[in-house]
PDB file of C-alpha atoms and ligand atoms in Angstrom:
ATOM      1  CA  MET L   1     -21.280 -43.262  -2.461  1.00 47.00           C
ATOM      2  CA  GLU L   2     -18.345 -44.470  -4.637  1.00 51.00           C
ATOM      3  CA  VAL L   3     -18.708 -42.763  -8.286  1.00 51.00           C
ATOM      4  CA  SER L   4     -15.425 -43.500  -9.613  1.00 47.00           C
ATOM      5  CA  SER L   5     -15.785 -47.015 -10.243  1.00 51.00           C
ATOM      6  CA  SER L   6     -19.372 -46.980 -10.827  1.00 54.00           C
ATOM      7  CA  ILE L   7     -20.758 -48.575 -13.848  1.00 58.00           C
ATOM      8  CA  SER L   8     -24.002 -46.247 -13.648  1.00 71.00           C
ATOM      9  CA  GLU L   9     -22.049 -43.434 -14.080  1.00 72.00           C
ATOM     10  CA  GLY L  10     -20.567 -44.605 -17.422  1.00 74.00           C
ATOM     11  CA  ALA L  11     -24.029 -45.621 -18.178  1.00 79.00           C
ATOM     12  CA  LEU L  12     -25.496 -42.509 -17.158  1.00 80.00           C
ATOM     13  CA  ARG L  13     -23.310 -40.528 -19.428  1.00 80.00           C
ATOM     14  CA  LEU L  14     -23.592 -42.513 -22.476  1.00 83.00           C
ATOM     15  CA  SER L  15     -27.430 -42.432 -22.555  1.00 88.00           C
ATOM     16  CA  VAL L  16     -27.473 -38.632 -21.821  1.00 88.00           C
ATOM     17  CA  PHE L  17     -25.064 -38.224 -24.564  1.00 90.00           C
ATOM     18  CA  PHE L  18     -26.791 -40.558 -26.854  1.00 92.00           C
ATOM     19  CA  GLY L  19     -30.650 -39.184 -25.962  1.00 95.00           C
ATOM     20  CA  ILE L  20     -29.497 -35.505 -26.421  1.00 96.00           C
ATOM     21  CA  PHE L  21     -27.535 -35.934 -29.455  1.00 96.00           C
ATOM     22  CA  LEU L  22     -30.641 -37.969 -31.125  1.00 97.00           C
ATOM     23  CA  VAL L  23     -33.076 -35.307 -29.968  1.00 97.00           C
ATOM     24  CA  MET L  24     -30.981 -32.458 -31.435  1.00 97.00           C
ATOM     25  CA  ALA L  25     -30.207 -34.221 -34.852  1.00 96.00           C
ATOM     26  CA  LEU L  26     -33.887 -35.068 -35.173  1.00 97.00           C
ATOM     27  CA  LEU L  27     -34.583 -31.112 -34.466  1.00 97.00           C
ATOM     28  CA  GLU L  28     -31.989 -30.279 -36.956  1.00 96.00           C
ATOM     29  CA  LEU L  29     -33.971 -32.263 -39.668  1.00 94.00           C
ATOM     30  CA  ALA L  30     -37.225 -30.989 -38.790  1.00 96.00           C
ATOM     31  CA  MET L  31     -36.473 -27.113 -38.136  1.00 95.00           C
ATOM     32  CA  PRO L  32     -33.097 -26.116 -39.517  1.00 95.00           C
ATOM     33  CA  ARG L  33     -31.814 -22.693 -38.780  1.00 96.00           C
ATOM     34  CA  ARG L  34     -29.519 -22.616 -41.652  1.00 94.00           C
ATOM     35  CA  THR L  35     -28.965 -24.669 -44.990  1.00 90.00           C
ATOM     36  CA  PRO L  36     -25.545 -26.773 -44.323  1.00 85.00           C
ATOM     37  CA  ASN L  37     -22.700 -25.686 -46.820  1.00 78.00           C
ATOM     38  CA  ARG L  38     -21.482 -29.160 -47.204  1.00 73.00           C
ATOM     39  CA  VAL L  39     -22.967 -32.563 -47.237  1.00 74.00           C
ATOM     40  CA  LYS L  40     -23.149 -34.008 -44.043  1.00 74.00           C
ATOM     41  CA  SER L  41     -21.729 -37.395 -44.069  1.00 87.00           C
ATOM     42  CA  ARG L  42     -18.063 -36.705 -44.428  1.00 92.00           C
ATOM     43  CA  ARG L  43     -18.197 -33.700 -42.102  1.00 94.00           C
ATOM     44  CA  TRP L  44     -20.134 -35.902 -39.578  1.00 95.00           C
ATOM     45  CA  LEU L  45     -17.686 -38.900 -39.708  1.00 96.00           C
ATOM     46  CA  THR L  46     -14.830 -36.577 -39.309  1.00 97.00           C
ATOM     47  CA  ASN L  47     -16.205 -34.680 -36.337  1.00 97.00           C
ATOM     48  CA  LEU L  48     -17.552 -38.090 -34.758  1.00 96.00           C
ATOM     49  CA  ALA L  49     -14.238 -39.798 -35.001  1.00 97.00           C
ATOM     50  CA  ILE L  50     -12.394 -36.817 -33.588  1.00 97.00           C
ATOM     51  CA  ALA L  51     -14.626 -37.194 -30.682  1.00 95.00           C
ATOM     52  CA  GLY L  52     -13.847 -41.066 -30.406  1.00 94.00           C
ATOM     53  CA  ILE L  53      -9.976 -40.353 -30.597  1.00 95.00           C
ATOM     54  CA  GLY L  54     -10.373 -37.830 -27.874  1.00 92.00           C
ATOM     55  CA  ALA L  55     -12.735 -40.057 -25.625  1.00 89.00           C
ATOM     56  CA  ALA L  56      -9.959 -43.165 -26.295  1.00 89.00           C
ATOM     57  CA  VAL L  57      -7.196 -40.550 -25.161  1.00 88.00           C
ATOM     58  CA  ILE L  58      -8.878 -39.961 -21.901  1.00 83.00           C
ATOM     59  CA  ARG L  59      -9.493 -43.705 -21.295  1.00 81.00           C
ATOM     60  CA  LEU L  60      -5.559 -44.205 -21.985  1.00 82.00           C
ATOM     61  CA  MET L  61      -4.772 -41.432 -19.658  1.00 78.00           C
ATOM     62  CA  ALA L  62      -7.108 -42.899 -17.110  1.00 74.00           C
ATOM     63  CA  LEU L  63      -5.276 -46.320 -17.499  1.00 73.00           C
ATOM     64  CA  LEU L  64      -2.016 -44.857 -17.498  1.00 71.00           C
ATOM     65  CA  ALA L  65      -2.362 -43.144 -13.874  1.00 64.00           C
ATOM     66  CA  VAL L  66      -5.652 -44.082 -12.043  1.00 52.00           C
ATOM     67  CA  PRO L  67      -6.593 -40.592 -10.753  1.00 51.00           C
ATOM     68  CA  ILE L  68      -6.406 -38.699 -13.777  1.00 56.00           C
ATOM     69  CA  ALA L  69     -10.047 -38.450 -14.436  1.00 81.00           C
ATOM     70  CA  ALA L  70     -12.003 -35.270 -13.041  1.00 84.00           C
ATOM     71  CA  VAL L  71     -14.286 -37.680 -10.946  1.00 84.00           C
ATOM     72  CA  ALA L  72     -11.309 -39.633  -9.767  1.00 84.00           C
ATOM     73  CA  ALA L  73      -9.577 -36.539  -8.664  1.00 87.00           C
ATOM     74  CA  ALA L  74     -12.491 -35.614  -6.701  1.00 90.00           C
ATOM     75  CA  ALA L  75     -12.926 -38.728  -5.022  1.00 87.00           C
ATOM     76  CA  TRP L  76      -9.224 -38.435  -4.268  1.00 88.00           C
ATOM     77  CA  ALA L  77      -9.456 -34.820  -2.925  1.00 89.00           C
ATOM     78  CA  GLN L  78     -12.147 -35.942  -0.848  1.00 87.00           C
ATOM     79  CA  SER L  79     -10.383 -38.726   0.804  1.00 87.00           C
ATOM     80  CA  GLU L  80      -7.530 -36.739   1.406  1.00 88.00           C
ATOM     81  CA  GLY L  81      -9.717 -33.475   2.532  1.00 87.00           C
ATOM     82  CA  TRP L  82      -8.109 -31.381  -0.205  1.00 88.00           C
ATOM     83  CA  GLY L  83      -9.869 -28.256  -1.318  1.00 90.00           C
ATOM     84  CA  VAL L  84     -12.078 -25.474  -0.180  1.00 89.00           C
ATOM     85  CA  PHE L  85     -15.516 -27.340  -0.214  1.00 89.00           C
ATOM     86  CA  ASN L  86     -13.670 -30.563   2.015  1.00 87.00           C
ATOM     87  CA  GLN L  87     -12.797 -27.688   4.401  1.00 87.00           C
ATOM     88  CA  LEU L  88     -16.280 -26.242   4.798  1.00 87.00           C
ATOM     89  CA  ASP L  89     -19.285 -28.171   6.719  1.00 83.00           C
ATOM     90  CA  TRP L  90     -22.063 -26.544   3.879  1.00 88.00           C
ATOM     91  CA  PRO L  91     -24.985 -28.180   2.836  1.00 90.00           C
ATOM     92  CA  GLY L  92     -24.524 -30.766   0.070  1.00 86.00           C
ATOM     93  CA  TRP L  93     -26.698 -29.567  -2.230  1.00 91.00           C
ATOM     94  CA  VAL L  94     -25.112 -25.796  -1.805  1.00 93.00           C
ATOM     95  CA  GLU L  95     -21.550 -27.499  -2.271  1.00 93.00           C
ATOM     96  CA  ILE L  96     -22.560 -29.048  -5.284  1.00 93.00           C
ATOM     97  CA  LEU L  97     -24.631 -25.857  -6.726  1.00 95.00           C
ATOM     98  CA  LEU L  98     -21.417 -23.609  -6.167  1.00 96.00           C
ATOM     99  CA  ALA L  99     -19.240 -26.362  -7.457  1.00 95.00           C
ATOM    100  CA  VAL L 100     -21.200 -26.499 -10.771  1.00 96.00           C
ATOM    101  CA  ILE L 101     -21.281 -22.789 -11.114  1.00 97.00           C
ATOM    102  CA  LEU L 102     -17.534 -22.436 -10.316  1.00 97.00           C
ATOM    103  CA  LEU L 103     -16.297 -25.152 -12.850  1.00 96.00           C
ATOM    104  CA  ASP L 104     -18.569 -23.380 -15.476  1.00 97.00           C
ATOM    105  CA  LEU L 105     -16.578 -20.371 -14.876  1.00 98.00           C
ATOM    106  CA  ALA L 106     -13.339 -22.340 -14.966  1.00 97.00           C
ATOM    107  CA  ILE L 107     -14.184 -23.471 -18.417  1.00 97.00           C
ATOM    108  CA  TYR L 108     -14.966 -19.940 -19.534  1.00 98.00           C
ATOM    109  CA  GLY L 109     -11.628 -19.018 -18.543  1.00 98.00           C
ATOM    110  CA  GLN L 110     -10.015 -21.687 -20.387  1.00 97.00           C
ATOM    111  CA  HIS L 111     -11.953 -20.876 -23.527  1.00 98.00           C
ATOM    112  CA  VAL L 112     -10.954 -17.252 -23.295  1.00 98.00           C
ATOM    113  CA  ALA L 113      -7.440 -18.396 -23.023  1.00 98.00           C
ATOM    114  CA  SER L 114      -7.828 -20.697 -25.908  1.00 97.00           C
ATOM    115  CA  HIS L 115      -8.353 -17.817 -27.910  1.00 97.00           C
ATOM    116  CA  LYS L 116      -5.682 -15.383 -26.429  1.00 97.00           C
ATOM    117  CA  ILE L 117      -2.740 -17.791 -26.099  1.00 97.00           C
ATOM    118  CA  PRO L 118      -1.344 -18.682 -29.571  1.00 95.00           C
ATOM    119  CA  VAL L 119      -0.212 -22.457 -28.566  1.00 96.00           C
ATOM    120  CA  LEU L 120      -3.743 -23.121 -27.404  1.00 97.00           C
ATOM    121  CA  TRP L 121      -5.362 -21.306 -30.216  1.00 97.00           C
ATOM    122  CA  ARG L 122      -3.410 -23.647 -32.554  1.00 96.00           C
ATOM    123  CA  LEU L 123      -5.248 -26.470 -30.737  1.00 97.00           C
ATOM    124  CA  HIS L 124      -8.634 -24.855 -30.237  1.00 98.00           C
ATOM    125  CA  LYS L 125      -8.659 -23.623 -33.999  1.00 97.00           C
ATOM    126  CA  VAL L 126      -9.492 -27.159 -34.995  1.00 97.00           C
ATOM    127  CA  HIS L 127     -13.071 -26.760 -33.320  1.00 98.00           C
ATOM    128  CA  HIS L 128     -13.268 -23.258 -35.357  1.00 98.00           C
ATOM    129  CA  THR L 129     -12.385 -24.648 -38.608  1.00 97.00           C
ATOM    130  CA  ASP L 130     -15.806 -26.599 -38.871  1.00 96.00           C
ATOM    131  CA  VAL L 131     -17.304 -25.211 -41.992  1.00 94.00           C
ATOM    132  CA  ASP L 132     -20.877 -25.823 -40.535  1.00 95.00           C
ATOM    133  CA  PHE L 133     -22.340 -25.791 -37.408  1.00 96.00           C
ATOM    134  CA  ASP L 134     -24.481 -28.324 -35.842  1.00 96.00           C
ATOM    135  CA  VAL L 135     -24.632 -31.144 -33.040  1.00 97.00           C
ATOM    136  CA  THR L 136     -21.481 -32.822 -34.322  1.00 97.00           C
ATOM    137  CA  THR L 137     -19.559 -29.445 -33.941  1.00 97.00           C
ATOM    138  CA  ALA L 138     -20.026 -29.963 -30.563  1.00 97.00           C
ATOM    139  CA  VAL L 139     -17.773 -32.651 -30.100  1.00 95.00           C
ATOM    140  CA  ARG L 140     -15.291 -31.591 -32.517  1.00 97.00           C
ATOM    141  CA  PHE L 141     -12.151 -30.882 -30.339  1.00 97.00           C
ATOM    142  CA  HIS L 142      -8.715 -31.887 -30.943  1.00 97.00           C
ATOM    143  CA  PRO L 143      -7.562 -34.885 -28.716  1.00 96.00           C
ATOM    144  CA  VAL L 144      -4.777 -32.904 -27.350  1.00 96.00           C
ATOM    145  CA  GLU L 145      -7.109 -30.122 -26.283  1.00 96.00           C
ATOM    146  CA  ILE L 146      -9.462 -32.622 -24.664  1.00 94.00           C
ATOM    147  CA  ALA L 147      -6.404 -33.978 -22.557  1.00 92.00           C
ATOM    148  CA  LEU L 148      -5.211 -30.342 -21.559  1.00 94.00           C
ATOM    149  CA  SER L 149      -9.074 -29.592 -20.764  1.00 94.00           C
ATOM    150  CA  MET L 150      -9.156 -32.554 -18.386  1.00 91.00           C
ATOM    151  CA  LEU L 151      -5.910 -31.703 -16.747  1.00 91.00           C
ATOM    152  CA  TRP L 152      -7.218 -28.199 -16.024  1.00 95.00           C
ATOM    153  CA  LYS L 153     -10.316 -29.506 -14.792  1.00 93.00           C
ATOM    154  CA  ILE L 154      -8.483 -31.684 -12.129  1.00 92.00           C
ATOM    155  CA  VAL L 155      -6.573 -28.824 -10.854  1.00 94.00           C
ATOM    156  CA  VAL L 156      -9.785 -26.563 -10.636  1.00 95.00           C
ATOM    157  CA  VAL L 157     -11.830 -29.808  -8.941  1.00 94.00           C
ATOM    158  CA  VAL L 158      -9.048 -30.447  -6.463  1.00 93.00           C
ATOM    159  CA  ALA L 159      -8.760 -26.718  -5.558  1.00 95.00           C
ATOM    160  CA  LEU L 160     -12.357 -26.395  -5.101  1.00 95.00           C
ATOM    161  CA  GLY L 161     -12.750 -30.019  -3.348  1.00 94.00           C
ATOM    162  CA  ALA L 162     -15.698 -30.360  -5.579  1.00 93.00           C
ATOM    163  CA  SER L 163     -17.587 -33.566  -4.579  1.00 91.00           C
ATOM    164  CA  PRO L 164     -17.421 -36.786  -7.419  1.00 90.00           C
ATOM    165  CA  TRP L 165     -21.327 -36.397  -8.105  1.00 90.00           C
ATOM    166  CA  ALA L 166     -20.538 -32.483  -8.548  1.00 92.00           C
ATOM    167  CA  VAL L 167     -18.141 -33.602 -11.312  1.00 91.00           C
ATOM    168  CA  VAL L 168     -20.397 -35.875 -12.936  1.00 89.00           C
ATOM    169  CA  LEU L 169     -23.119 -33.452 -12.827  1.00 92.00           C
ATOM    170  CA  PHE L 170     -21.048 -30.530 -14.339  1.00 93.00           C
ATOM    171  CA  GLU L 171     -19.697 -32.818 -17.218  1.00 91.00           C
ATOM    172  CA  VAL L 172     -23.064 -34.117 -17.965  1.00 91.00           C
ATOM    173  CA  ILE L 173     -24.507 -30.723 -18.108  1.00 93.00           C
ATOM    174  CA  LEU L 174     -21.509 -29.361 -20.190  1.00 93.00           C
ATOM    175  CA  ASN L 175     -21.844 -32.199 -22.507  1.00 92.00           C
ATOM    176  CA  GLY L 176     -25.590 -31.581 -23.081  1.00 94.00           C
ATOM    177  CA  CYS L 177     -25.329 -27.852 -23.317  1.00 96.00           C
ATOM    178  CA  ALA L 178     -22.562 -27.903 -25.676  1.00 96.00           C
ATOM    179  CA  MET L 179     -24.780 -30.251 -28.051  1.00 96.00           C
ATOM    180  CA  PHE L 180     -27.751 -28.028 -27.767  1.00 97.00           C
ATOM    181  CA  ASN L 181     -25.929 -24.654 -28.478  1.00 97.00           C
ATOM    182  CA  HIS L 182     -24.341 -26.019 -31.191  1.00 98.00           C
ATOM    183  CA  ALA L 183     -27.327 -27.528 -32.842  1.00 97.00           C
ATOM    184  CA  ASN L 184     -28.734 -26.216 -36.243  1.00 97.00           C
ATOM    185  CA  PHE L 185     -32.324 -25.922 -35.214  1.00 95.00           C
ATOM    186  CA  ALA L 186     -34.355 -22.904 -35.240  1.00 95.00           C
ATOM    187  CA  LEU L 187     -35.305 -22.059 -31.755  1.00 96.00           C
ATOM    188  CA  PRO L 188     -38.096 -19.777 -31.865  1.00 96.00           C
ATOM    189  CA  LEU L 189     -36.913 -16.349 -31.063  1.00 97.00           C
ATOM    190  CA  TRP L 190     -39.109 -15.541 -28.314  1.00 97.00           C
ATOM    191  CA  LEU L 191     -37.857 -18.663 -26.354  1.00 98.00           C
ATOM    192  CA  ASP L 192     -34.150 -18.043 -27.305  1.00 97.00           C
ATOM    193  CA  ARG L 193     -34.786 -14.591 -25.480  1.00 97.00           C
ATOM    194  CA  ILE L 194     -36.026 -16.615 -22.285  1.00 97.00           C
ATOM    195  CA  VAL L 195     -33.416 -19.141 -22.306  1.00 97.00           C
ATOM    196  CA  ARG L 196     -30.557 -16.875 -23.111  1.00 97.00           C
ATOM    197  CA  VAL L 197     -31.285 -14.975 -19.763  1.00 97.00           C
ATOM    198  CA  ILE L 198     -29.712 -18.389 -17.910  1.00 97.00           C
ATOM    199  CA  LEU L 199     -28.210 -20.482 -20.833  1.00 97.00           C
ATOM    200  CA  VAL L 200     -25.927 -20.402 -23.941  1.00 98.00           C
ATOM    201  CA  THR L 201     -28.492 -20.638 -26.829  1.00 98.00           C
ATOM    202  CA  PRO L 202     -27.516 -21.907 -30.453  1.00 98.00           C
ATOM    203  CA  ASP L 203     -27.919 -18.142 -31.744  1.00 98.00           C
ATOM    204  CA  MET L 204     -25.706 -16.865 -29.033  1.00 98.00           C
ATOM    205  CA  HIS L 205     -22.990 -19.545 -29.682  1.00 98.00           C
ATOM    206  CA  ARG L 206     -23.094 -19.359 -33.485  1.00 98.00           C
ATOM    207  CA  VAL L 207     -21.711 -16.000 -33.023  1.00 98.00           C
ATOM    208  CA  HIS L 208     -18.771 -17.363 -31.794  1.00 98.00           C
ATOM    209  CA  HIS L 209     -18.015 -19.610 -34.949  1.00 98.00           C
ATOM    210  CA  SER L 210     -18.369 -16.374 -37.056  1.00 97.00           C
ATOM    211  CA  ILE L 211     -15.376 -16.042 -39.402  1.00 96.00           C
ATOM    212  CA  HIS L 212     -15.077 -12.578 -38.282  1.00 96.00           C
ATOM    213  CA  ARG L 213     -12.402 -12.319 -35.147  1.00 95.00           C
ATOM    214  CA  PHE L 214     -14.348  -9.473 -33.566  1.00 96.00           C
ATOM    215  CA  GLU L 215     -17.291 -11.900 -33.281  1.00 97.00           C
ATOM    216  CA  HIS L 216     -15.411 -15.469 -32.630  1.00 96.00           C
ATOM    217  CA  ASP L 217     -13.433 -13.483 -30.010  1.00 97.00           C
ATOM    218  CA  THR L 218     -16.928 -13.246 -28.087  1.00 98.00           C
ATOM    219  CA  ASN L 219     -19.356 -15.266 -26.476  1.00 98.00           C
ATOM    220  CA  PHE L 220     -17.059 -17.858 -24.723  1.00 98.00           C
ATOM    221  CA  GLY L 221     -19.696 -19.313 -22.666  1.00 97.00           C
ATOM    222  CA  PHE L 222     -20.554 -22.893 -22.945  1.00 93.00           C
ATOM    223  CA  ASN L 223     -23.596 -23.318 -19.893  1.00 96.00           C
ATOM    224  CA  LEU L 224     -24.206 -19.990 -18.255  1.00 97.00           C
ATOM    225  CA  SER L 225     -24.597 -16.933 -20.397  1.00 97.00           C
ATOM    226  CA  VAL L 226     -23.761 -14.926 -17.455  1.00 98.00           C
ATOM    227  CA  TRP L 227     -20.003 -15.093 -17.774  1.00 98.00           C
ATOM    228  CA  ASP L 228     -19.868 -13.484 -20.945  1.00 98.00           C
ATOM    229  CA  ARG L 229     -22.242 -10.461 -19.819  1.00 97.00           C
ATOM    230  CA  LEU L 230     -20.387 -10.065 -16.716  1.00 98.00           C
ATOM    231  CA  PHE L 231     -16.850 -10.104 -18.196  1.00 98.00           C
ATOM    232  CA  ASN L 232     -17.995  -7.972 -21.420  1.00 97.00           C
ATOM    233  CA  THR L 233     -17.517 -10.390 -23.917  1.00 98.00           C
ATOM    234  CA  TYR L 234     -20.985 -10.735 -25.081  1.00 98.00           C
ATOM    235  CA  THR L 235     -22.288 -10.214 -28.673  1.00 98.00           C
ATOM    236  CA  ASP L 236     -26.075 -10.313 -29.151  1.00 97.00           C
ATOM    237  CA  GLN L 237     -26.540 -11.283 -32.955  1.00 97.00           C
ATOM    238  CA  PRO L 238     -23.869 -11.676 -35.517  1.00 97.00           C
ATOM    239  CA  ARG L 239     -23.410  -8.580 -37.899  1.00 97.00           C
ATOM    240  CA  ASP L 240     -24.355 -10.357 -41.061  1.00 97.00           C
ATOM    241  CA  GLY L 241     -27.185 -11.994 -39.803  1.00 96.00           C
ATOM    242  CA  HIS L 242     -27.604 -15.919 -38.678  1.00 96.00           C
ATOM    243  CA  VAL L 243     -28.549 -17.026 -42.277  1.00 95.00           C
ATOM    244  CA  LYS L 244     -26.004 -15.151 -44.271  1.00 95.00           C
ATOM    245  CA  MET L 245     -23.072 -14.947 -41.729  1.00 96.00           C
ATOM    246  CA  VAL L 246     -19.982 -17.254 -42.747  1.00 96.00           C
ATOM    247  CA  ILE L 247     -19.195 -20.233 -40.345  1.00 96.00           C
ATOM    248  CA  GLY L 248     -15.432 -21.237 -40.097  1.00 96.00           C
ATOM    249  CA  GLN L 249     -11.920 -19.837 -40.392  1.00 95.00           C
ATOM    250  CA  LYS L 250     -10.588 -17.762 -43.116  1.00 93.00           C
ATOM    251  CA  ASN L 251      -8.190 -19.785 -45.368  1.00 91.00           C
ATOM    252  CA  HIS L 252      -9.704 -22.673 -44.485  1.00 94.00           C
ATOM    253  CA  LEU L 253     -13.382 -22.321 -46.207  1.00 93.00           C
ATOM    254  CA  ASN L 254     -13.145 -25.562 -48.255  1.00 92.00           C
ATOM    255  CA  ASP L 255     -13.098 -29.180 -47.776  1.00 92.00           C
ATOM    256  CA  SER L 256     -10.026 -29.578 -45.687  1.00 94.00           C
ATOM    257  CA  PRO L 257     -11.682 -29.108 -42.536  1.00 95.00           C
ATOM    258  CA  THR L 258     -14.140 -32.182 -43.395  1.00 95.00           C
ATOM    259  CA  ARG L 259     -11.269 -34.598 -43.391  1.00 96.00           C
ATOM    260  CA  LEU L 260     -10.020 -36.302 -40.309  1.00 97.00           C
ATOM    261  CA  GLY L 261      -6.208 -36.321 -41.099  1.00 97.00           C
ATOM    262  CA  TRP L 262      -6.149 -32.682 -41.889  1.00 97.00           C
ATOM    263  CA  SER L 263      -8.063 -31.786 -38.783  1.00 97.00           C
ATOM    264  CA  LEU L 264      -5.723 -33.710 -36.603  1.00 97.00           C
ATOM    265  CA  ARG L 265      -2.623 -32.160 -38.334  1.00 97.00           C
ATOM    266  CA  LEU L 266      -3.803 -28.646 -38.260  1.00 97.00           C
ATOM    267  CA  PRO L 267      -2.405 -27.660 -34.930  1.00 96.00           C
ATOM    268  CA  PHE L 268       1.078 -28.576 -36.130  1.00 94.00           C
ATOM    269  CA  LEU L 269       0.681 -26.787 -39.816  1.00 91.00           C
ATOM    270  CA  PRO L 270       2.409 -23.436 -40.017  1.00 84.00           C
ATOM    271  CA  SER L 271       0.309 -20.700 -38.322  1.00 71.00           C
ATOM    272  CA  GLN L 272      -1.904 -18.310 -40.248  1.00 60.00           C
ATOM    273  CA  ARG L 273      -3.170 -16.080 -37.367  1.00 54.00           C
ATOM    274  CA  SER L 274      -1.520 -13.256 -38.690  1.00 46.00           C
ATOM    275  CA  ASP L 275      -3.826 -13.109 -41.464  1.00 45.00           C
ATOM    276  CA  GLU L 276      -6.978 -13.775 -39.345  1.00 50.00           C
ATOM    277  CA  ASP L 277      -5.885 -10.779 -37.137  1.00 45.00           C
ATOM    278  CA  GLN L 278      -6.965  -8.547 -40.086  1.00 40.00           C
ATOM    279  CA  ASN L 279     -10.478  -9.595 -39.943  1.00 42.00           C
TER     280      ASN L 279
HETATM  281 ZN1   ZN W 301     -13.712 -20.801 -29.193  1.00 84.16          ZN
HETATM  282 ZN1   ZN W 302     -18.408 -24.141 -30.271  1.00 84.16          ZN
END
């Protein structure tokens, strides 16, 4: 079935996004894990505005060049017979499962690169300067990072020959998992232990938002927790504890990250990475 031009695909993505967002926001109100450092209103407006601009950039890219969206790229690869899975005759569900797992590995790799390569870190740092950690942090990615991320996904999708439905499924899961593992709600510890065997939990990903570099350079996974264990980048718990640990980046523990203009300009401001290296 043609997915790239389907209205239901967009409706599915939007309803899953708003549904999970609402559930996470309510859980944060009902059973918060930490007391927020800042009032929510301005942070939320800024984070959601950054997400809106990112979504608009992707739409613009799609308008300028039709196949420039991961799903369209998948449909194109399929029609041209490109990519590994389009050469194989494996059952559809096996290819979809493998594509979703391998796309997750690709995003893990991209995330590691975003921390190690200075120019990528400049963009990705916008995500890490959030001074609190909640469901809106999940969508706080600089629009240029969103665009680069889409290009990387297209390369992987075409190389794999992932089907359009595998890509839709992956993107919906990635979106949902990101909102879940950034949510500031107290998942019972026993449940965290069980879920963490497979998926990245809020307690696991919160370590990745620590002010300490030895912690924020670990737990890179977004969906599956296996990659961090496999590649030895796993930190079980934060040194200072979940309630006391400081979230954000040294030099930016102020109100600046709650401002939209500052957040968008940050990648182009003079770098202060050398200071952070001391953490
Ligand atoms: Zn990161
Ligand atoms: Zn994060």
